[in-house]
Each structure stands twice: as C-alpha cells, then as structure tokens.
Amino acid sequence: MAVITTALSIATEGAPNPGEVVAASGTFTLTALLIAIPLASAALLLLLGRRADRWGHLLGTLAAAASAVLGVVLLVAMMGQPEDARTIGQSLWTWIDVGSFTADVALQLDPLSISFVLLITIVGTLIHVYSIGYMAHDPDRRRFFAYLNLFIAAMLLLVLADNYLLLYVGWEGVGLASYLLIGFWYRKPSAATAAKKAFVVNRVGDVGLSLAIMIMFATMGTFTFSGVNEAIGSVDPDTTTWLGLALLLAACGKSAQFPLQSWLLDAMEGPTPVSALIHAATMVTAGVYLIVRSNAIFDLTETAQLAVVVVGTITLLMGAIIGTAKDDIKKGLAGSTMSQIGYMVLAAGLGPAGYVFAIFHLLTHGMFKAGLFLGAGSVMHGMNDDVNMRHYGALRAVMTITWATFGLGFLAIIGIPPFAGFWSKDEIIKVAFAVHPVAGVAALLGAGVTAFYMTRMMAMTFHGKARWEPDVHPHESPAVMTVPMMVLALGSVFGGLVLLFVGNIEEWLAPVVGFEKAEPGIPVPLLIGLTMAVVVVGAVIGWRQYAMREVPRMAPTQVSWATRAARADLYGDAVNEAVFMRPGQYLTRTLVWTDNKVIDGAVNGTAAGIGGLSARSRRWQSGYVRSYALSMLLGAVVIGAVLALVRFA
Amino acid sequence: MVHLAVPLAETLTFPSFQYRAMAPILVVLGAAVLGVLVEALVPQGARRAVQLAVTLGGLGAALALVVATPASEQGMVAAGALAVDGPTLFLQMTILVVAIVAMLVVAERRVDPSGDAFAPRAAALVGSTEEQEQTRLGWTQTEVWPLFLFAVSGMLLFVAASDLLMLFIALEVMSLPLYLLAGMARRRRLLSQEAAMKYFLLGSFASAFLLYGSAMLFGFAGSLDFAVIADAFRDKPGQLGLQLLGLGLVSVGLLFKIAAVPFHMWAPDVYQGSPTPIAGFMAATVKVAAFGALLRVMYVALGGAAWEWQPAFWVIASITMLVGVVLAVTSSDIKRMLAYSSIAHAGFLLLGVVAFSTAGLSATMFYLLAYGLTTVGAFAIVMLVRGPSGEAGHLSSWAGLGRTSPLLAGVFALFLLALAGIPLTSGFTAKFGVFAAAIESGGVWAVLAAVLASAISAFFYLKVIVLMFFAKPGPDAPAVVVPSLLTSTAIGVAVVATVVLGVFPQVFLDLADASTPFLR
C-alpha cells in the first residue's frame, strides 16, 4: 500500500491535479467488464423468463460478486500506480460524431470512481445474498434479481463514465431500475403510486442535468470531465453559476434534497433490499457524486456553492425532523437517509475543504445505512411484514443477531467513536464550522436530533415492552440474511477507521477532487466534545421517552403542530403540489385550448362529412375545417408579417 | 407540320433524360401502373398475392437502384427539374426503407377477424346491408396497393424536385392517393371519411399557398428553377413584395405538410381517423418527403435569403415543439398522442432546417431516418391492441399491458423511449445532432426551448410506460393480437433500427454526412 501515512500529516494541496488521463492497459482493460457482467446477467434473466426461475437468483448474485472481485483487483492494480497516473481512460467506441463534436463511449477509472465501484459492488453483492432469503417466497424473484443487476450495471456506468453525456445514460438507467423496483409489488396501489411519484419528481431533476449538458455544449463544446475541467476557467462567471445551479437541481432530484425530497419517503414501498441498496447506499448518493465530480465548476462559483450549502443544511435538518415523528421503521430510516445525504451535500458545498469528507461520509453511510435497512428488513421478516414500530418492542431477546448488527449501525450513525459515522460526520461538522459557521451549528444540532430519532427507533423496536399481536411470532432470520448484516456491521464498526487511517481517504481522493485543510474557529477537541455532548443529550432524551416509558400501540393524535408537521413530511407534498403540479395542470388545462375528448364520429352517428368534431366549437382544435383553415391563414399572415419585420426593421 | 419542325429544333434543345438516375422513381411509378393493370386483369382470388409481389418487387428494386446509383450518374437531370444528389439519394433510401416496413404492416390480415385494415368497398354506404354483405363475403380492396405505390413515387419525386413546378406535381402525386387511403378504414368509417375529407380540403388549401407562392417567385426571378431563383435572390435587389410573398407562401405550403404549428391541426384528426397502418405510413414517410422538399427549397432556392426567413423559422420551430408536447400531455387517445408527438418532432426537425448548415442538413436527414422507423413500429403496435370494436385507442385501455403482454409492452416502451429521446436509443442521437447543429448556428434559445419541450415530452411518453407497467388492467382490458410474420418482421426491423441507431449510430451519421450538400 502506497498510501499508508497518517491522516493528519497531509500537506495542503490546492486545486486538483489529476495528471493526464492514461490509456487503459493491462488489468485496466477489464474495466468495461465491471458493467458488462451484471448487464449481461440482467438481459439473460429477463429474456429467458420463467425458464430461469430456478437458478436466476444465483446467477444474479454471482454476477454482482464477479463485479465486486474485479473491482478489488482493479483497486489493487490502481494502488500499484504512481499517484499522478491513477486516472485511467478506456475508450470503447465512438458514439456520436457530428460536425465539430464527438462523444465517445469511454470510461474513466480514477480514485473517486473506484471508491464508488467498490461500494456499489460489495454492498450490492451483500444485498443480493440477503435478497435470496428475503425474496425466497416471491414468485417473481428472478425478475427482482434481473432488475437488481440492471441497477448495478447502470450505477457503475454512472460512476465510470468519462463524460457527462454517458453519465446521463447511467443516471437515467438507475432511475429506470429504481422505478421498476419501487413498483415491484405493483399489485399494491401504494407501490405503483410511489413509483410514479419518484418518476415525476426525478424528471424535474433530470431537466437540470440536460440543461447543464446543453450549457456545457453551448459554451465549451465538450462534455468530458477532463475537457470541462480545462475549459471551465475561460467561461464567463454567470454561465458557470447557471451551470452549477443546473447541476444542483439534478443532484436534488436524484438525492432527494430539498425541494425535491418528497419521493424518497414514498419509495419505501419497494422491497426492503431495494431500499437498502438504491435508496440508501448508492443511487441516492449520485447527486453528491455529481457535485463532487464537477468540483472544477463549483470551485469557480461562490453563488452555486452557497446554494449547495443551503440545500444541504435545510435537508439535513428536515430529514432529521421527519425522522423523529415516523412510526414506520422504513420511513424513519428514509428521513434519516435524506438527512445524512444533506450532510454530504453540505460538505460538497464547502469546496476543496469538504469534497473528500462528502465522499468519506458517503462511503461510511453506505455501509451502516445498508446494514440498518437490512436489519429493518429482518425485523419486518419476523413480524409478518408489519412496519409499525409501535407494534414492536422487546425484540432483542428473539432477534439477537439483528439487534446486535442494528445496534452497531446505530452507534455508527449517531457518531459514537470509534464507529464509522463518528469519523466522517465529525469531519463535516468541523469543516462546516471553519467555512460556514451557521451551517456548522445546524450540522451540530442535526447530530443531536439524529441521536434522538435513532435511539427512539432502537428503543421502540428492540427494547421496552413487547407490543406485538399474539398471532405474531417474531423469529430470527435465516443465515443467508444475517450473514450480510454481520458483514455490514463490521463496516459500521471499522469502516471509518480503515478508510481514514489505512486507506488514507484524504490523500487517496485529493488528486481528483483537491483537498485543503480547514481549521474551525474553535479548538477541535472542544468541538468534538460539544458534538459528543449534543449526541448524548439527544440519545438520553430518546431513551427516557421511548425505552423507559410505555409506548402506546396507537399513535397519539393530540400532538403539537411540530409533530403533525413532521408526520406530514414537513408538507413536502403540499409544496410540490403548489410549485410543480398545479401550475402544470393550469398550463395544460386552461392556457391551451385543448382536446380532452376523443373524436367519435361513428358513435354519434352524425352524417358523414365534417360534423363529427363539432362538439368543441370555439376552441382551437375544434374539428371544423373552416376554423383550421382560418388558423392557417392567420399563421400565414403572421409569417408574412415577421418576414416583413425582419426585412424592414 | 413537317416544315415547322426545323425551326423548332433549332431554337429549343430537347432535354436529355438520364434514365439511370431517375430509375428508382420510374420503377415505382411503373409498378403502380402495373398494379392498376393487375386490378383489371387478374382474377380476384389471386389479386392480393400478385399486388403484394408487385409492390414489394417495385419498392425493393427501387431501393436497390437507389443504393447502387453510381457517383457518375449524380447530377441535375431532366433539364434541371430533378436533382439526383446526396440528399436526394439518402432521403429516397429512407423513404423506400420505411415504405417497405410500412407495407408489411399494411398487408397484415390477421389482427382484424374480418380482414385487413380497409373497408371491403370504400364506396359502400356506412352501415348499409351492402356493406355487411361485403364484409361477410370477406371482400378486400386491393386498389390500396397501386395507391400506396403512387404515393411513394410522389415522395421520391418530391425530395428530388429542383423546380417549383415539379415540386407542385410531386406534392400532388404524393398527396392525392393519401387522401383516398385515409378514408378507407374498415372500422369507424365515418371518422375515417371525415379525416379524409378534412385532409383533402386543408391539403388543397395548402397547395394553393404553394402554387401562389411559386407564381410570385416566378414573377420575381423569371424562372421556376431553384438555381435561377437562388441567383435572383443574390443579384436582383428589387421587387421586395414578390420576394417576401413568394418566400412566405411557399414556406406555408411546405410547413403544412410537415404539420408545423399553426398549420398542424389536420394531423391529430387525420391520424386518428385513418386506418392505423396508413397513419403510420403517413406519419413516417410524408414527414421524410416533406422535410426533404423543405430542406431543398430553403437551402437551395431560398438560401440567399436565409437571414430573412431564419428568424421566423426559429420562432415556428420553438412554438411547434412546445405546442406539440403540451397538447400531447392532455390527449387521451394513443393515436392522437402520437400525432401530437409527430408535431413536436416536426419542431425538433425544423431546428436542423433553420440551422442552414451542412451539419443541419445531415442531422435532419439522420433524424428523419431514425424517426421514420420508430414511428412505423409504434403505429404497428397500436394496431395490435384491440378491444371488441377494433383498436383500443383510449389510453386507459393500455393500463397493465406490461403484465399481460410483457413483450409487446416492452417493445412499445422502447419506441416511446426513443421518441422521448432517452440516451442509447435512436431518438437521442437524432435529437442530439439537430440540437448541436442549431447551437452552432446561433439558435441557443431555440435549443433551450427544445430541451424544455423534450423534458415535457418525456412526461407523456413515460406516462404510457408507467400506465403499462404500474397500473392495474381495467375490467374490459383489450386483447393483444398475435400478428402474422409480416407485422412481426416490420416491428422487428423497427426495434433493431431503434437500438442500432442509438448505440452504434456512427455508420449512419457518416452516411448522412457524406450525403451532403445539395447540388444546384
């Protein structure tokens, strides 16, 4: 390992200097296989149909595992390279070549993307294994694994693309897999609705990405990361700001950040392994990846950076507050995911001081949050798929392994040293205090609220009195499910330590994203102490309220306005409805003279000829030939007028 | 009379016809005439098979001739009335390929229990006992095939026309058979006849615009020849009235055919009323032919005045795509939705026309190829989803199709994704090309409008996908008919084209690029 040095000895490195992109050779020519293996497996499983039912889940798991092994091999190979030769490009074929412009299907493997590759493939493989057990009784298990493989392939394409256009392909691909998996139980109306909602909200974000790509093309004529990094310096500042904001909009959609956060809570309708993989560990962090990957753009625009900080701060508080009021264990975790991604986005908005910690927290969060979700799935498995924590209680005795692994994840997320979350979250709070003290205070408070809602969840599920129905017989899950949970629990315990002190994450990522050490205004030990104090206070309040006292089986209805607001997701849906849906409906229904009805000459039996469409006179698309002809005439007059205007003006 | 011939021969040079260059058009026209003879001479029982052979043979031979046209044969032919150049050959190839695929769908006889998509006798009164008797006897109307061939020959001529008179003739040869074909649906005949009538009346109106504009341009330039008109725009500064009127009126005539806003209103009614295979054929091939003609007129004849028409065209392009997508969002009938989508696509295609550059030309031609094949496939699928009284047009009956017929729903989803312009499908490559060309020509605002329109369009395309895969089938869910080999082949070709043009488009991009520029 070329990178074993202590974290604190890092010299300040200014702007990133990734070195030249080195053409792939030797082991690195295998990069494309990372994507090809799960993609081929997905295609096979979908095409073979029911014939593959017996072994489909095994093939799917093997494909994910093969990618994971390959990922490790590539990591080792990359470590063997000198620091300035770790950005490896592999061009597969020329995709589009029109005029002065070329887009290649080309991959770029560098320290940033390999970190994601390992997270996606290793956590992905564990969740595949877990799903073998979790989905054992589902008649469509093969299809489920096909979608999971499809997701892995698309997500790998997203992080391995060497340009924004190909990234967009992966971006749409993970979206597609995500909708398919949220709506996997489409017989449940709520699942189908949730899939639709995720889809619609994400479209708003996707507009941001396509706008960003068009701006890049219009101003720089290139989409490759290296090309944009080079050319961005000569773009005028306003355009750079718009570019940054468009990218932020894209990130908000995919990463469920304010104001596009509402879909994530509903997405919990999908099977729990999906929530763990896509809606916690990987896909929802794509927005953070996008911002960090575009560091050269954000470094030049303070306005867009500030917007990123604001969005991250608002979301981290919102998510945490929503988490405190949810009785549905998965929705509680979803609120927590929003909040934790808020931390990452906040860090990504802090510039070179924050990028590495955004990714660091993303990696540790991927491990402990996936573990927490799998634990929640295991509890649901034993409780006849009930998700209401008010019906749990005292499960520690009957689900010891789940309790232990969930507990380790709990310690990691609330940030108790030396568990994984402590290292990453603490760094973010530190840097936030150094760069934007207000955001730092919010992050500190958020840590306290996190401790509260996670303790509440822990207490309501595993401690206190048993509140389950007599006909429910909680039991520990089979080994195929508990083993992945145990592996992820190891990540919750050691993930932070290993990444920070063995993997030396700061130095590892610095060549790609840059790193500047930022010192907060108050002494670091004091800040750590303060954070610990806030966390302990939050946890103690949570424990007193939910473990020591009786928890009613029915949610109390006489509650404060704050609780009501948190239960209603802080009115995220109402806001979306007011901001996006109603204007859209208004536009389509009122502004446009439209034809909602279908023409049906045969049904009405009106005489042959022109009358069948007469019902909608006075509207534009009236069905009358005469009004169509009139409109053509007017159009011709307008064109003539414009031509004359151009000529004489 | 004999003594008159001598001075004539001295003053007039008779045009020499380069038959090899014109061969594709002549072959299709010949096949159409042969088809008419078949109607007269071949006994009824054998007619269909013979007509199919004639049609397929004619189109196939023409395609082979187009592809094999040697470079030495390219040039201005028929006394400059036709241009056989790169764009002509590329577009003729596109028209023929799409027409062959569309022809397979038109020939389908298995999906409707009472025969093909056409009325047994279009002249029979709707709902009469005569009509019922003809249906019972299983009569079919094989006149469809000569009409189909005449329409195709008009299209082949339309994209080659380099003279305003030839342009007008080609337009009519293309349009008249289509007016008839639109009125021949077997089901919902009143609707179909209404559509045909409307199409005819409005089409005539548009033709009048074109003709009147041609007269103005003739008055201005003293010739109908594109090259002479182009020179006149360069050399003769005066006569502004004639210039602008001619320019405006000719554009209106052509904008009608491509269904640009505000000349688009016929499209939804006609697409919905026509027999579905014909609607698919029209949506795809007429678009190719009309854009081919528009490109040549704007680039060659009116190219000298580009700075005059470009502003108006930027506006028309933007309005066309925005109006198309917004209307599509609210439409609840699948064929109407596809019609509005075709209007929106006309807007995107116009970006390539207004770009007025080599890149714009090749991008538009590639777009036409991609769009044509996907559209034919999409309409073929629409034909297969049927309720008790014919096709299930209403969107609600498409709910849950992903569960009952995953293959069909998957293929339709692919076509919709391509129409929405999702990456790795042909639609994305195509859109990308025209956007790039438009940006290079300074149309940044129009491209922003296009990105916005694409985003809105994704809503309604994907709405159908969501409906198919995430909604419960209703109580009267339609049946999906398994088509014969003909339609299956057509859909298969469309699927392959949609994927190949999305993932490995370079060969075709290069071909389109090599097929520029226009000759004059």
PDB file of N, CA, C and O in Angstrom, chain A residues 316-335:
ATOM      1  N   LEU A 316     -30.648  18.443   5.747  1.00  0.00           N
ATOM      2  CA  LEU A 316     -30.180  17.619   6.873  1.00  0.00           C
ATOM      3  C   LEU A 316     -31.056  17.845   8.094  1.00  0.00           C
ATOM      4  O   LEU A 316     -31.343  16.920   8.855  1.00  0.00           O
ATOM      5  N   LEU A 317     -31.545  19.081   8.262  1.00  0.00           N
ATOM      6  CA  LEU A 317     -32.455  19.333   9.387  1.00  0.00           C
ATOM      7  C   LEU A 317     -33.843  18.753   9.114  1.00  0.00           C
ATOM      8  O   LEU A 317     -34.433  18.086   9.970  1.00  0.00           O
ATOM      9  N   MET A 318     -34.350  18.993   7.893  1.00  0.00           N
ATOM     10  CA  MET A 318     -35.680  18.470   7.548  1.00  0.00           C
ATOM     11  C   MET A 318     -35.761  16.972   7.709  1.00  0.00           C
ATOM     12  O   MET A 318     -36.692  16.440   8.319  1.00  0.00           O
ATOM     13  N   GLY A 319     -34.771  16.284   7.135  1.00  0.00           N
ATOM     14  CA  GLY A 319     -34.777  14.819   7.181  1.00  0.00           C
ATOM     15  C   GLY A 319     -34.766  14.341   8.618  1.00  0.00           C
ATOM     16  O   GLY A 319     -35.512  13.419   9.001  1.00  0.00           O
ATOM     17  N   ALA A 320     -33.938  14.978   9.444  1.00  0.00           N
ATOM     18  CA  ALA A 320     -33.839  14.547  10.829  1.00  0.00           C
ATOM     19  C   ALA A 320     -35.156  14.778  11.556  1.00  0.00           C
ATOM     20  O   ALA A 320     -35.630  13.914  12.315  1.00  0.00           O
ATOM     21  N   ILE A 321     -35.794  15.932  11.295  1.00  0.00           N
ATOM     22  CA  ILE A 321     -37.058  16.222  11.984  1.00  0.00           C
ATOM     23  C   ILE A 321     -38.136  15.234  11.542  1.00  0.00           C
ATOM     24  O   ILE A 321     -38.902  14.716  12.360  1.00  0.00           O
ATOM     25  N   ILE A 322     -38.174  14.944  10.234  1.00  0.00           N
ATOM     26  CA  ILE A 322     -39.155  13.970   9.753  1.00  0.00           C
ATOM     27  C   ILE A 322     -38.903  12.627  10.424  1.00  0.00           C
ATOM     28  O   ILE A 322     -39.832  11.926  10.830  1.00  0.00           O
ATOM     29  N   GLY A 323     -37.614  12.283  10.566  1.00  0.00           N
ATOM     30  CA  GLY A 323     -37.268  11.001  11.185  1.00  0.00           C
ATOM     31  C   GLY A 323     -37.796  10.855  12.608  1.00  0.00           C
ATOM     32  O   GLY A 323     -38.097   9.743  13.048  1.00  0.00           O
ATOM     33  N   THR A 324     -37.922  11.963  13.327  1.00  0.00           N
ATOM     34  CA  THR A 324     -38.347  11.858  14.729  1.00  0.00           C
ATOM     35  C   THR A 324     -39.806  11.474  14.876  1.00  0.00           C
ATOM     36  O   THR A 324     -40.217  11.019  15.935  1.00  0.00           O
ATOM     37  N   ALA A 325     -40.610  11.682  13.846  1.00  0.00           N
ATOM     38  CA  ALA A 325     -42.049  11.517  14.014  1.00  0.00           C
ATOM     39  C   ALA A 325     -42.600  10.280  13.332  1.00  0.00           C
ATOM     40  O   ALA A 325     -43.787   9.997  13.421  1.00  0.00           O
ATOM     41  N   LYS A 326     -41.752   9.533  12.648  1.00  0.00           N
ATOM     42  CA  LYS A 326     -42.273   8.413  11.874  1.00  0.00           C
ATOM     43  C   LYS A 326     -42.387   7.168  12.736  1.00  0.00           C
ATOM     44  O   LYS A 326     -41.463   6.809  13.467  1.00  0.00           O
ATOM     45  N   ASP A 327     -43.513   6.473  12.630  1.00  0.00           N
ATOM     46  CA  ASP A 327     -43.673   5.201  13.321  1.00  0.00           C
ATOM     47  C   ASP A 327     -43.330   4.035  12.408  1.00  0.00           C
ATOM     48  O   ASP A 327     -43.132   2.916  12.858  1.00  0.00           O
ATOM     49  N   ASP A 328     -43.304   4.308  11.115  1.00  0.00           N
ATOM     50  CA  ASP A 328     -42.933   3.295  10.127  1.00  0.00           C
ATOM     51  C   ASP A 328     -41.402   3.216  10.116  1.00  0.00           C
ATOM     52  O   ASP A 328     -40.726   4.209   9.846  1.00  0.00           O
ATOM     53  N   ILE A 329     -40.875   2.043  10.445  1.00  0.00           N
ATOM     54  CA  ILE A 329     -39.423   1.937  10.640  1.00  0.00           C
ATOM     55  C   ILE A 329     -38.678   2.325   9.371  1.00  0.00           C
ATOM     56  O   ILE A 329     -37.632   2.989   9.405  1.00  0.00           O
ATOM     57  N   LYS A 330     -39.233   1.941   8.202  1.00  0.00           N
ATOM     58  CA  LYS A 330     -38.515   2.253   6.965  1.00  0.00           C
ATOM     59  C   LYS A 330     -38.571   3.738   6.649  1.00  0.00           C
ATOM     60  O   LYS A 330     -37.606   4.316   6.164  1.00  0.00           O
ATOM     61  N   LYS A 331     -39.718   4.351   6.931  1.00  0.00           N
ATOM     62  CA  LYS A 331     -39.807   5.784   6.651  1.00  0.00           C
ATOM     63  C   LYS A 331     -38.914   6.569   7.596  1.00  0.00           C
ATOM     64  O   LYS A 331     -38.346   7.605   7.210  1.00  0.00           O
ATOM     65  N   GLY A 332     -38.807   6.076   8.835  1.00  0.00           N
ATOM     66  CA  GLY A 332     -37.874   6.722   9.757  1.00  0.00           C
ATOM     67  C   GLY A 332     -36.466   6.686   9.194  1.00  0.00           C
ATOM     68  O   GLY A 332     -35.742   7.686   9.170  1.00  0.00           O
ATOM     69  N   LEU A 333     -36.086   5.512   8.686  1.00  0.00           N
ATOM     70  CA  LEU A 333     -34.754   5.386   8.103  1.00  0.00           C
ATOM     71  C   LEU A 333     -34.623   6.238   6.838  1.00  0.00           C
ATOM     72  O   LEU A 333     -33.545   6.769   6.544  1.00  0.00           O
ATOM     73  N   ALA A 334     -35.724   6.372   6.094  1.00  0.00           N
ATOM     74  CA  ALA A 334     -35.667   7.189   4.873  1.00  0.00           C
ATOM     75  C   ALA A 334     -35.418   8.650   5.226  1.00  0.00           C
ATOM     76  O   ALA A 334     -34.603   9.327   4.587  1.00  0.00           O
ATOM     77  N   GLY A 335     -36.117   9.134   6.269  1.00  0.00           N
ATOM     78  CA  GLY A 335     -35.868  10.502   6.721  1.00  0.00           C
ATOM     79  C   GLY A 335     -34.407  10.663   7.107  1.00  0.00           C
ATOM     80  O   GLY A 335     -33.743  11.649   6.765  1.00  0.00           O
TER      81      GLY A 335
END
